[in-house]
PDB file of C-alpha atoms in Angstrom:
ATOM      1  CA  MET U 180     113.563 229.524  86.966  1.00 90.00           C
ATOM      2  CA  ILE U 181     113.630 227.411  90.131  1.00 96.00           C
ATOM      3  CA  LYS U 182     112.662 223.760  90.334  1.00 97.00           C
ATOM      4  CA  ALA U 183     111.065 222.781  93.637  1.00 98.00           C
ATOM      5  CA  ILE U 184     110.835 219.110  94.571  1.00 98.00           C
ATOM      6  CA  VAL U 185     108.281 218.334  97.265  1.00 98.00           C
ATOM      7  CA  ASN U 186     108.351 214.882  98.851  1.00 98.00           C
ATOM      8  CA  ILE U 187     105.192 214.037 100.753  1.00 98.00           C
ATOM      9  CA  SER U 188     105.072 210.973 102.969  1.00 97.00           C
ATOM     10  CA  LEU U 189     102.676 209.601 105.549  1.00 97.00           C
ATOM     11  CA  LYS U 190     103.680 210.391 109.114  1.00 97.00           C
ATOM     12  CA  LYS U 191     105.238 207.628 111.165  1.00 94.00           C
ATOM     13  CA  GLY U 192     102.476 205.567 112.774  1.00 94.00           C
ATOM     14  CA  VAL U 193      99.895 206.306 110.079  1.00 97.00           C
ATOM     15  CA  LEU U 194      98.837 203.085 108.342  1.00 97.00           C
ATOM     16  CA  ASP U 195     100.186 203.015 104.795  1.00 97.00           C
ATOM     17  CA  SER U 196      97.826 200.628 103.021  1.00 97.00           C
ATOM     18  CA  GLN U 197      99.399 201.288  99.621  1.00 97.00           C
ATOM     19  CA  GLY U 198     102.810 200.465 101.062  1.00 97.00           C
ATOM     20  CA  LYS U 199     101.414 197.276 102.601  1.00 97.00           C
ATOM     21  CA  ALA U 200      99.936 196.278  99.236  1.00 98.00           C
ATOM     22  CA  VAL U 201     103.257 196.864  97.460  1.00 98.00           C
ATOM     23  CA  HIS U 202     105.092 194.899 100.170  1.00 97.00           C
ATOM     24  CA  HIS U 203     102.664 192.011  99.745  1.00 97.00           C
ATOM     25  CA  ALA U 204     103.029 192.113  95.953  1.00 98.00           C
ATOM     26  CA  LEU U 205     106.836 192.045  96.257  1.00 97.00           C
ATOM     27  CA  ASP U 206     106.520 188.993  98.532  1.00 97.00           C
ATOM     28  CA  SER U 207     104.303 187.293  95.952  1.00 97.00           C
ATOM     29  CA  LEU U 208     106.971 187.925  93.319  1.00 97.00           C
ATOM     30  CA  HIS U 209     109.539 186.264  95.624  1.00 96.00           C
ATOM     31  CA  PHE U 210     111.566 189.387  96.358  1.00 96.00           C
ATOM     32  CA  GLU U 211     113.079 188.599  99.712  1.00 92.00           C
ATOM     33  CA  GLY U 212     114.711 190.765 102.359  1.00 93.00           C
ATOM     34  CA  VAL U 213     112.230 193.646 102.149  1.00 97.00           C
ATOM     35  CA  ASP U 214     111.424 194.815 105.678  1.00 97.00           C
ATOM     36  CA  ASP U 215     109.172 197.759 105.028  1.00 96.00           C
ATOM     37  CA  VAL U 216     107.629 199.719 102.168  1.00 97.00           C
ATOM     38  CA  ARG U 217     106.196 203.235 102.367  1.00 97.00           C
ATOM     39  CA  VAL U 218     104.580 204.961  99.406  1.00 98.00           C
ATOM     40  CA  GLY U 219     104.532 208.733  99.146  1.00 98.00           C
ATOM     41  CA  LYS U 220     104.153 211.434  96.536  1.00 98.00           C
ATOM     42  CA  GLN U 221     106.721 213.529  94.758  1.00 98.00           C
ATOM     43  CA  ILE U 222     105.540 216.822  93.287  1.00 98.00           C
ATOM     44  CA  VAL U 223     107.883 218.775  91.023  1.00 98.00           C
ATOM     45  CA  LEU U 224     107.073 222.451  90.497  1.00 98.00           C
ATOM     46  CA  GLN U 225     108.690 224.803  87.980  1.00 97.00           C
ATOM     47  CA  LEU U 226     108.623 228.281  89.462  1.00 97.00           C
ATOM     48  CA  ASP U 227     109.032 231.438  87.431  1.00 95.00           C
ATOM     49  CA  THR U 228     111.299 233.263  89.875  1.00 94.00           C
ATOM     50  CA  LYS U 229     114.957 233.539  90.746  1.00 93.00           C
ATOM     51  CA  ASP U 230     114.412 234.383  94.416  1.00 95.00           C
ATOM     52  CA  LYS U 231     115.126 231.185  96.356  1.00 95.00           C
ATOM     53  CA  GLU U 232     113.828 232.585  99.613  1.00 96.00           C
ATOM     54  CA  LYS U 233     110.496 233.612  98.109  1.00 95.00           C
ATOM     55  CA  ALA U 234     110.256 230.260  96.311  1.00 96.00           C
ATOM     56  CA  LYS U 235     110.781 228.352  99.568  1.00 97.00           C
ATOM     57  CA  LYS U 236     108.170 230.488 101.336  1.00 97.00           C
ATOM     58  CA  ASP U 237     105.644 230.100  98.485  1.00 96.00           C
ATOM     59  CA  VAL U 238     106.085 226.333  98.215  1.00 98.00           C
ATOM     60  CA  THR U 239     105.771 225.927 102.000  1.00 98.00           C
ATOM     61  CA  GLN U 240     102.475 227.815 101.805  1.00 97.00           C
ATOM     62  CA  MET U 241     101.338 225.606  98.882  1.00 98.00           C
ATOM     63  CA  CYS U 242     102.093 222.515 100.971  1.00 98.00           C
ATOM     64  CA  GLU U 243     100.175 223.844 103.961  1.00 97.00           C
ATOM     65  CA  ASP U 244      97.190 224.963 101.880  1.00 97.00           C
ATOM     66  CA  LEU U 245      96.883 222.269  99.235  1.00 97.00           C
ATOM     67  CA  LEU U 246      99.657 219.792  98.505  1.00 98.00           C
ATOM     68  CA  ALA U 247      99.945 217.989 101.830  1.00 98.00           C
ATOM     69  CA  ASN U 248      97.413 216.899 104.412  1.00 98.00           C
ATOM     70  CA  THR U 249      99.430 218.002 107.417  1.00 97.00           C
ATOM     71  CA  VAL U 250      97.291 215.983 109.826  1.00 97.00           C
ATOM     72  CA  ILE U 251      98.656 212.719 108.463  1.00 98.00           C
ATOM     73  CA  GLU U 252     101.471 213.735 106.113  1.00 98.00           C
ATOM     74  CA  ASP U 253     104.957 215.224 106.374  1.00 98.00           C
ATOM     75  CA  TYR U 254     106.500 217.207 103.562  1.00 98.00           C
ATOM     76  CA  GLU U 255     110.044 218.087 102.596  1.00 97.00           C
ATOM     77  CA  ILE U 256     111.019 220.768 100.107  1.00 98.00           C
ATOM     78  CA  LYS U 257     114.175 220.808  97.992  1.00 97.00           C
ATOM     79  CA  LEU U 258     115.025 223.661  95.647  1.00 97.00           C
ATOM     80  CA  VAL U 259     117.201 222.922  92.627  1.00 93.00           C
TER      81      VAL U 259
ATOM     82  CA  MET C  53     119.982 197.655 106.616  1.00 90.00           C
ATOM     83  CA  ILE C  54     119.789 199.740 103.463  1.00 96.00           C
ATOM     84  CA  LYS C  55     117.123 202.308 102.682  1.00 97.00           C
ATOM     85  CA  ALA C  56     116.237 202.564  99.000  1.00 98.00           C
ATOM     86  CA  ILE C  57     114.360 205.601  97.740  1.00 98.00           C
ATOM     87  CA  VAL C  58     112.652 205.115  94.388  1.00 98.00           C
ATOM     88  CA  ASN C  59     111.306 208.173  92.604  1.00 98.00           C
ATOM     89  CA  ILE C  60     108.865 207.367  89.833  1.00 98.00           C
ATOM     90  CA  SER C  61     107.754 210.062  87.422  1.00 97.00           C
ATOM     91  CA  LEU C  62     105.809 210.143  84.182  1.00 97.00           C
ATOM     92  CA  LYS C  63     108.027 210.316  81.099  1.00 97.00           C
ATOM     93  CA  LYS C  64     108.362 213.637  79.341  1.00 94.00           C
ATOM     94  CA  GLY C  65     105.531 214.039  76.870  1.00 94.00           C
ATOM     95  CA  VAL C  66     103.102 211.824  78.786  1.00 97.00           C
ATOM     96  CA  LEU C  67     100.052 213.819  79.886  1.00 97.00           C
ATOM     97  CA  ASP C  68     100.106 214.294  83.648  1.00 97.00           C
ATOM     98  CA  SER C  69      96.450 214.900  84.487  1.00 97.00           C
ATOM     99  CA  GLN C  70      97.107 214.896  88.240  1.00 97.00           C
ATOM    100  CA  GLY C  71      99.802 217.535  87.759  1.00 97.00           C
ATOM    101  CA  LYS C  72      97.414 219.601  85.607  1.00 97.00           C
ATOM    102  CA  ALA C  73      94.753 219.377  88.339  1.00 98.00           C
ATOM    103  CA  VAL C  74      97.228 220.508  91.022  1.00 98.00           C
ATOM    104  CA  HIS C  75      98.402 223.358  88.774  1.00 97.00           C
ATOM    105  CA  HIS C  76      94.805 224.460  88.268  1.00 97.00           C
ATOM    106  CA  ALA C  77      94.089 224.256  92.005  1.00 98.00           C
ATOM    107  CA  LEU C  78      97.182 226.370  92.770  1.00 98.00           C
ATOM    108  CA  ASP C  79      95.935 228.956  90.248  1.00 97.00           C
ATOM    109  CA  SER C  80      92.531 228.985  91.959  1.00 97.00           C
ATOM    110  CA  LEU C  81      94.265 229.665  95.272  1.00 97.00           C
ATOM    111  CA  HIS C  82      96.082 232.632  93.642  1.00 96.00           C
ATOM    112  CA  PHE C  83      99.566 231.143  93.772  1.00 96.00           C
ATOM    113  CA  GLU C  84     101.285 232.902  90.923  1.00 92.00           C
ATOM    114  CA  GLY C  85     104.480 232.163  89.028  1.00 93.00           C
ATOM    115  CA  VAL C  86     103.985 228.405  88.769  1.00 97.00           C
ATOM    116  CA  ASP C  87     104.950 227.278  85.273  1.00 97.00           C
ATOM    117  CA  ASP C  88     104.547 223.553  85.503  1.00 96.00           C
ATOM    118  CA  VAL C  89     103.553 220.826  87.978  1.00 97.00           C
ATOM    119  CA  ARG C  90     104.348 217.122  87.665  1.00 97.00           C
ATOM    120  CA  VAL C  91     103.153 214.566  90.193  1.00 98.00           C
ATOM    121  CA  GLY C  92     105.051 211.349  90.741  1.00 98.00           C
ATOM    122  CA  LYS C  93     105.484 208.644  93.354  1.00 98.00           C
ATOM    123  CA  GLN C  94     108.164 208.119  95.946  1.00 98.00           C
ATOM    124  CA  ILE C  95     108.554 204.591  97.293  1.00 98.00           C
ATOM    125  CA  VAL C  96     110.837 204.011 100.283  1.00 98.00           C
ATOM    126  CA  LEU C  97     112.016 200.435 100.868  1.00 98.00           C
ATOM    127  CA  GLN C  98     113.861 199.131 103.913  1.00 97.00           C
ATOM    128  CA  LEU C  99     116.067 196.282 102.775  1.00 97.00           C
ATOM    129  CA  ASP C 100     117.521 193.679 105.090  1.00 95.00           C
ATOM    130  CA  THR C 101     120.977 193.561 103.525  1.00 94.00           C
ATOM    131  CA  LYS C 102     124.292 195.365 103.731  1.00 94.00           C
ATOM    132  CA  ASP C 103     125.334 194.655 100.154  1.00 95.00           C
ATOM    133  CA  LYS C 104     124.727 197.893  98.221  1.00 95.00           C
ATOM    134  CA  GLU C 105     125.368 196.291  94.855  1.00 96.00           C
ATOM    135  CA  LYS C 106     122.826 193.519  95.459  1.00 95.00           C
ATOM    136  CA  ALA C 107     120.340 196.059  96.830  1.00 96.00           C
ATOM    137  CA  LYS C 108     120.637 198.209  93.703  1.00 97.00           C
ATOM    138  CA  LYS C 109     120.182 195.174  91.472  1.00 97.00           C
ATOM    139  CA  ASP C 110     117.169 193.915  93.456  1.00 96.00           C
ATOM    140  CA  VAL C 111     115.442 197.286  93.524  1.00 98.00           C
ATOM    141  CA  THR C 112     116.027 197.774  89.794  1.00 98.00           C
ATOM    142  CA  GLN C 113     114.353 194.413  89.209  1.00 97.00           C
ATOM    143  CA  MET C 114     111.453 195.417  91.512  1.00 98.00           C
ATOM    144  CA  CYS C 115     110.988 198.595  89.464  1.00 98.00           C
ATOM    145  CA  GLU C 116     111.003 196.698  86.176  1.00 97.00           C
ATOM    146  CA  ASP C 117     108.639 193.987  87.424  1.00 97.00           C
ATOM    147  CA  LEU C 118     106.214 195.880  89.648  1.00 97.00           C
ATOM    148  CA  LEU C 119     106.897 199.386  90.913  1.00 98.00           C
ATOM    149  CA  ALA C 120     107.099 201.334  87.664  1.00 98.00           C
ATOM    150  CA  ASN C 121     105.219 201.112  84.403  1.00 98.00           C
ATOM    151  CA  THR C 122     108.252 201.503  82.174  1.00 97.00           C
ATOM    152  CA  VAL C 123     106.141 202.259  79.095  1.00 97.00           C
ATOM    153  CA  ILE C 124     105.106 205.625  80.511  1.00 98.00           C
ATOM    154  CA  GLU C 125     107.223 206.079  83.630  1.00 98.00           C
ATOM    155  CA  ASP C 126     110.871 206.709  84.477  1.00 98.00           C
ATOM    156  CA  TYR C 127     112.386 205.626  87.754  1.00 98.00           C
ATOM    157  CA  GLU C 128     115.406 206.711  89.748  1.00 97.00           C
ATOM    158  CA  ILE C 129     116.932 204.762  92.637  1.00 98.00           C
ATOM    159  CA  LYS C 130     118.886 206.245  95.528  1.00 97.00           C
ATOM    160  CA  LEU C 131     120.432 204.100  98.259  1.00 97.00           C
ATOM    161  CA  VAL C 132     120.919 205.651 101.697  1.00 93.00           C
TER     162      VAL C 132
END
């Protein structure tokens, strides 16, 4: 059983409107000293395999095919 | 300058409909061996401070007040 953690974030330079909204909300709540906020996704997959190499390959394919929009998003895979 | 990474996930036992939808989509694309999918958020904050202790305290307060819905969500803070 392998746990794969996929962090998906908007590429640098892509407008992050959700991040901007959170930043604005933090300002409204008087949290000071926040320079930037970016909001991404974290997808946690439980894989029924013990083969780390296969797991990495499979999850990379999942990211390319479905999980991430590679035009505007970067992804990062961690296996636990 | 401290970077705070906040991972927000639904608590165990809370129905994750987005995770279910992703799981179903992966099945449709013939990815096999996926036992479970959970979808959460990752919020990255750039903080204009060098005081790690203050940063941790501030970000915890941000999570409690705005970033996480603590009734149904857990959060985890990492400072980089």
